[in-house]
PDB file of C-alpha atoms in Angstrom:
ATOM      1  CA  GLN I 137      58.240  16.448 -84.000  1.00 70.00           C
ATOM      2  CA  MET I 138      61.107  15.873 -81.542  1.00 80.00           C
ATOM      3  CA  ALA I 139      61.659  12.621 -82.754  1.00 82.00           C
ATOM      4  CA  ALA I 140      62.110  13.854 -86.041  1.00 77.00           C
ATOM      5  CA  TYR I 141      64.435  16.538 -85.074  1.00 76.00           C
ATOM      6  CA  LEU I 142      66.656  13.957 -83.182  1.00 78.00           C
ATOM      7  CA  ALA I 143      66.309  11.208 -85.753  1.00 80.00           C
ATOM      8  CA  GLU I 144      69.560  10.743 -88.400  1.00 80.00           C
ATOM      9  CA  ASP I 145      70.892  14.057 -86.524  1.00 88.00           C
ATOM     10  CA  LEU I 146      68.840  16.262 -88.465  1.00 90.00           C
ATOM     11  CA  TRP I 147      69.404  18.898 -85.208  1.00 90.00           C
ATOM     12  CA  LEU I 148      73.089  18.739 -86.016  1.00 93.00           C
ATOM     13  CA  ASP I 149      72.793  19.441 -89.905  1.00 94.00           C
ATOM     14  CA  LEU I 150      70.555  22.454 -88.991  1.00 95.00           C
ATOM     15  CA  ALA I 151      72.885  23.650 -86.315  1.00 97.00           C
ATOM     16  CA  GLY I 152      75.609  23.179 -88.892  1.00 97.00           C
ATOM     17  CA  ARG I 153      74.004  25.302 -91.660  1.00 98.00           C
ATOM     18  CA  ALA I 154      73.544  27.933 -89.326  1.00 99.00           C
ATOM     19  CA  ASN I 155      77.007  28.146 -88.082  1.00 99.00           C
ATOM     20  CA  ARG I 156      78.393  28.116 -91.628  1.00 98.00           C
ATOM     21  CA  ALA I 157      75.918  30.994 -92.327  1.00 99.00           C
ATOM     22  CA  ALA I 158      77.415  32.929 -89.445  1.00 99.00           C
ATOM     23  CA  ASP I 159      81.135  32.111 -90.517  1.00 98.00           C
ATOM     24  CA  ARG I 160      80.173  33.396 -94.261  1.00 98.00           C
ATOM     25  CA  LEU I 161      78.551  36.452 -92.392  1.00 98.00           C
ATOM     26  CA  ALA I 162      82.089  37.106 -90.496  1.00 98.00           C
ATOM     27  CA  ASP I 163      84.379  36.315 -93.452  1.00 97.00           C
ATOM     28  CA  GLY I 164      82.410  39.041 -95.415  1.00 97.00           C
ATOM     29  CA  LEU I 165      82.511  41.372 -92.710  1.00 97.00           C
ATOM     30  CA  GLN I 166      86.412  40.907 -92.239  1.00 95.00           C
ATOM     31  CA  LEU I 167      86.636  41.398 -95.842  1.00 94.00           C
ATOM     32  CA  ARG I 168      85.115  44.860 -95.573  1.00 94.00           C
ATOM     33  CA  ASN I 169      87.290  45.831 -92.670  1.00 91.00           C
ATOM     34  CA  ARG I 170      83.662  45.783 -90.688  1.00 87.00           C
ATOM     35  CA  GLY I 171      85.065  43.228 -88.485  1.00 79.00           C
ATOM     36  CA  GLY I 172      85.269  44.699 -85.010  1.00 90.00           C
ATOM     37  CA  PHE I 173      84.072  41.347 -83.536  1.00 95.00           C
ATOM     38  CA  VAL I 174      83.221  41.437 -79.216  1.00 95.00           C
ATOM     39  CA  GLN I 175      83.360  37.705 -79.061  1.00 93.00           C
ATOM     40  CA  PRO I 176      84.988  35.075 -81.342  1.00 95.00           C
ATOM     41  CA  VAL I 177      82.464  33.835 -83.748  1.00 96.00           C
ATOM     42  CA  GLU I 178      81.985  30.163 -82.418  1.00 96.00           C
ATOM     43  CA  ALA I 179      78.519  29.206 -83.021  1.00 98.00           C
ATOM     44  CA  ASN I 180      75.456  30.790 -85.030  1.00 98.00           C
ATOM     45  CA  MET I 181      75.985  34.562 -83.620  1.00 98.00           C
ATOM     46  CA  VAL I 182      78.330  37.530 -84.688  1.00 98.00           C
ATOM     47  CA  PHE I 183      78.792  40.293 -82.313  1.00 98.00           C
ATOM     48  CA  ALA I 184      80.319  43.422 -84.031  1.00 97.00           C
ATOM     49  CA  ARG I 185      80.950  46.801 -82.881  1.00 97.00           C
ATOM     50  CA  TRP I 186      80.425  49.607 -85.426  1.00 96.00           C
ATOM     51  CA  PRO I 187      79.741  53.443 -85.468  1.00 96.00           C
ATOM     52  CA  ARG I 188      76.119  54.357 -84.671  1.00 97.00           C
ATOM     53  CA  SER I 189      76.018  56.081 -88.070  1.00 97.00           C
ATOM     54  CA  LEU I 190      76.430  52.763 -89.906  1.00 97.00           C
ATOM     55  CA  HIS I 191      73.867  51.044 -87.736  1.00 97.00           C
ATOM     56  CA  ARG I 192      71.714  54.181 -88.831  1.00 96.00           C
ATOM     57  CA  HIS I 193      72.190  53.246 -92.489  1.00 97.00           C
ATOM     58  CA  LEU I 194      71.929  49.553 -92.346  1.00 98.00           C
ATOM     59  CA  LEU I 195      68.496  49.608 -90.234  1.00 97.00           C
ATOM     60  CA  SER I 196      67.024  52.309 -92.212  1.00 97.00           C
ATOM     61  CA  ALA I 197      68.132  50.483 -95.458  1.00 98.00           C
ATOM     62  CA  GLY I 198      65.605  47.323 -93.877  1.00 96.00           C
ATOM     63  CA  ALA I 199      68.761  44.959 -92.089  1.00 97.00           C
ATOM     64  CA  ASP I 200      67.045  43.175 -89.179  1.00 95.00           C
ATOM     65  CA  TYR I 201      69.483  42.628 -86.185  1.00 97.00           C
ATOM     66  CA  TYR I 202      69.721  43.622 -82.636  1.00 96.00           C
ATOM     67  CA  LEU I 203      71.817  46.733 -81.041  1.00 96.00           C
ATOM     68  CA  TRP I 204      73.139  44.741 -77.968  1.00 93.00           C
ATOM     69  CA  ASP I 205      74.221  47.591 -76.178  1.00 91.00           C
ATOM     70  CA  GLY I 206      72.717  50.903 -77.117  1.00 90.00           C
ATOM     71  CA  THR I 207      69.906  52.852 -79.129  1.00 93.00           C
ATOM     72  CA  LEU I 208      70.057  54.868 -82.258  1.00 93.00           C
ATOM     73  CA  ASP I 209      68.525  57.736 -80.286  1.00 91.00           C
ATOM     74  CA  GLY I 210      71.085  60.097 -78.853  1.00 86.00           C
ATOM     75  CA  GLY I 211      74.689  60.045 -78.498  1.00 92.00           C
ATOM     76  CA  PRO I 212      77.359  60.703 -81.355  1.00 96.00           C
ATOM     77  CA  GLU I 213      77.398  59.191 -84.419  1.00 96.00           C
ATOM     78  CA  GLU I 214      81.013  57.801 -84.369  1.00 96.00           C
ATOM     79  CA  ALA I 215      79.966  56.035 -80.714  1.00 96.00           C
ATOM     80  CA  PRO I 216      80.472  52.329 -81.398  1.00 96.00           C
ATOM     81  CA  LEU I 217      77.455  50.385 -80.656  1.00 97.00           C
ATOM     82  CA  THR I 218      77.639  46.311 -80.600  1.00 97.00           C
ATOM     83  CA  ALA I 219      75.351  44.597 -83.273  1.00 97.00           C
ATOM     84  CA  ARG I 220      73.723  40.964 -82.472  1.00 98.00           C
ATOM     85  CA  LEU I 221      73.565  39.188 -85.928  1.00 98.00           C
ATOM     86  CA  VAL I 222      71.959  35.919 -85.562  1.00 98.00           C
ATOM     87  CA  CYS I 223      71.771  33.209 -88.637  1.00 98.00           C
ATOM     88  CA  ASP I 224      69.735  30.240 -88.384  1.00 98.00           C
ATOM     89  CA  TRP I 225      69.356  26.799 -90.625  1.00 96.00           C
ATOM     90  CA  SER I 226      67.442  28.821 -93.374  1.00 98.00           C
ATOM     91  CA  THR I 227      69.861  31.950 -93.551  1.00 98.00           C
ATOM     92  CA  ARG I 228      70.668  31.962 -97.502  1.00 98.00           C
ATOM     93  CA  ASP I 229      73.729  33.114 -98.896  1.00 98.00           C
ATOM     94  CA  ASP I 230      72.151  35.547-100.968  1.00 98.00           C
ATOM     95  CA  GLY I 231      70.484  37.287 -97.680  1.00 98.00           C
ATOM     96  CA  ILE I 232      74.182  37.518 -96.338  1.00 98.00           C
ATOM     97  CA  ASP I 233      75.445  38.851 -99.257  1.00 98.00           C
ATOM     98  CA  ALA I 234      72.465  41.450 -99.879  1.00 98.00           C
ATOM     99  CA  PHE I 235      73.578  42.838 -95.959  1.00 98.00           C
ATOM    100  CA  LEU I 236      77.129  42.730 -96.692  1.00 98.00           C
ATOM    101  CA  ASP I 237      76.400  45.094-100.046  1.00 97.00           C
ATOM    102  CA  LEU I 238      74.849  47.439 -97.461  1.00 96.00           C
ATOM    103  CA  ILE I 239      78.221  47.595 -95.908  1.00 93.00           C
TER     104      ILE I 239
END
């Protein structure tokens, strides 16, 4: 399996797909004024800070991502928490668009 992964730069193609998906996600967040990026988007991960209330809305609507520095429980609704959004080679544009539509 590893030989197939390395053959003809398959790994590079898959990484490129994941990185392009993260760029698309970050661009969409910026267009919606929901950037708040904690780190520059340089690979397949996006770290963005939003109010706890937005996280609560997104997660209850079925979004699937990690809270990096806190929990939904306790604390003021306007308190910022960091989202860790990870894209992979199979992340589809329609999935990104569906997530952005929730924002």
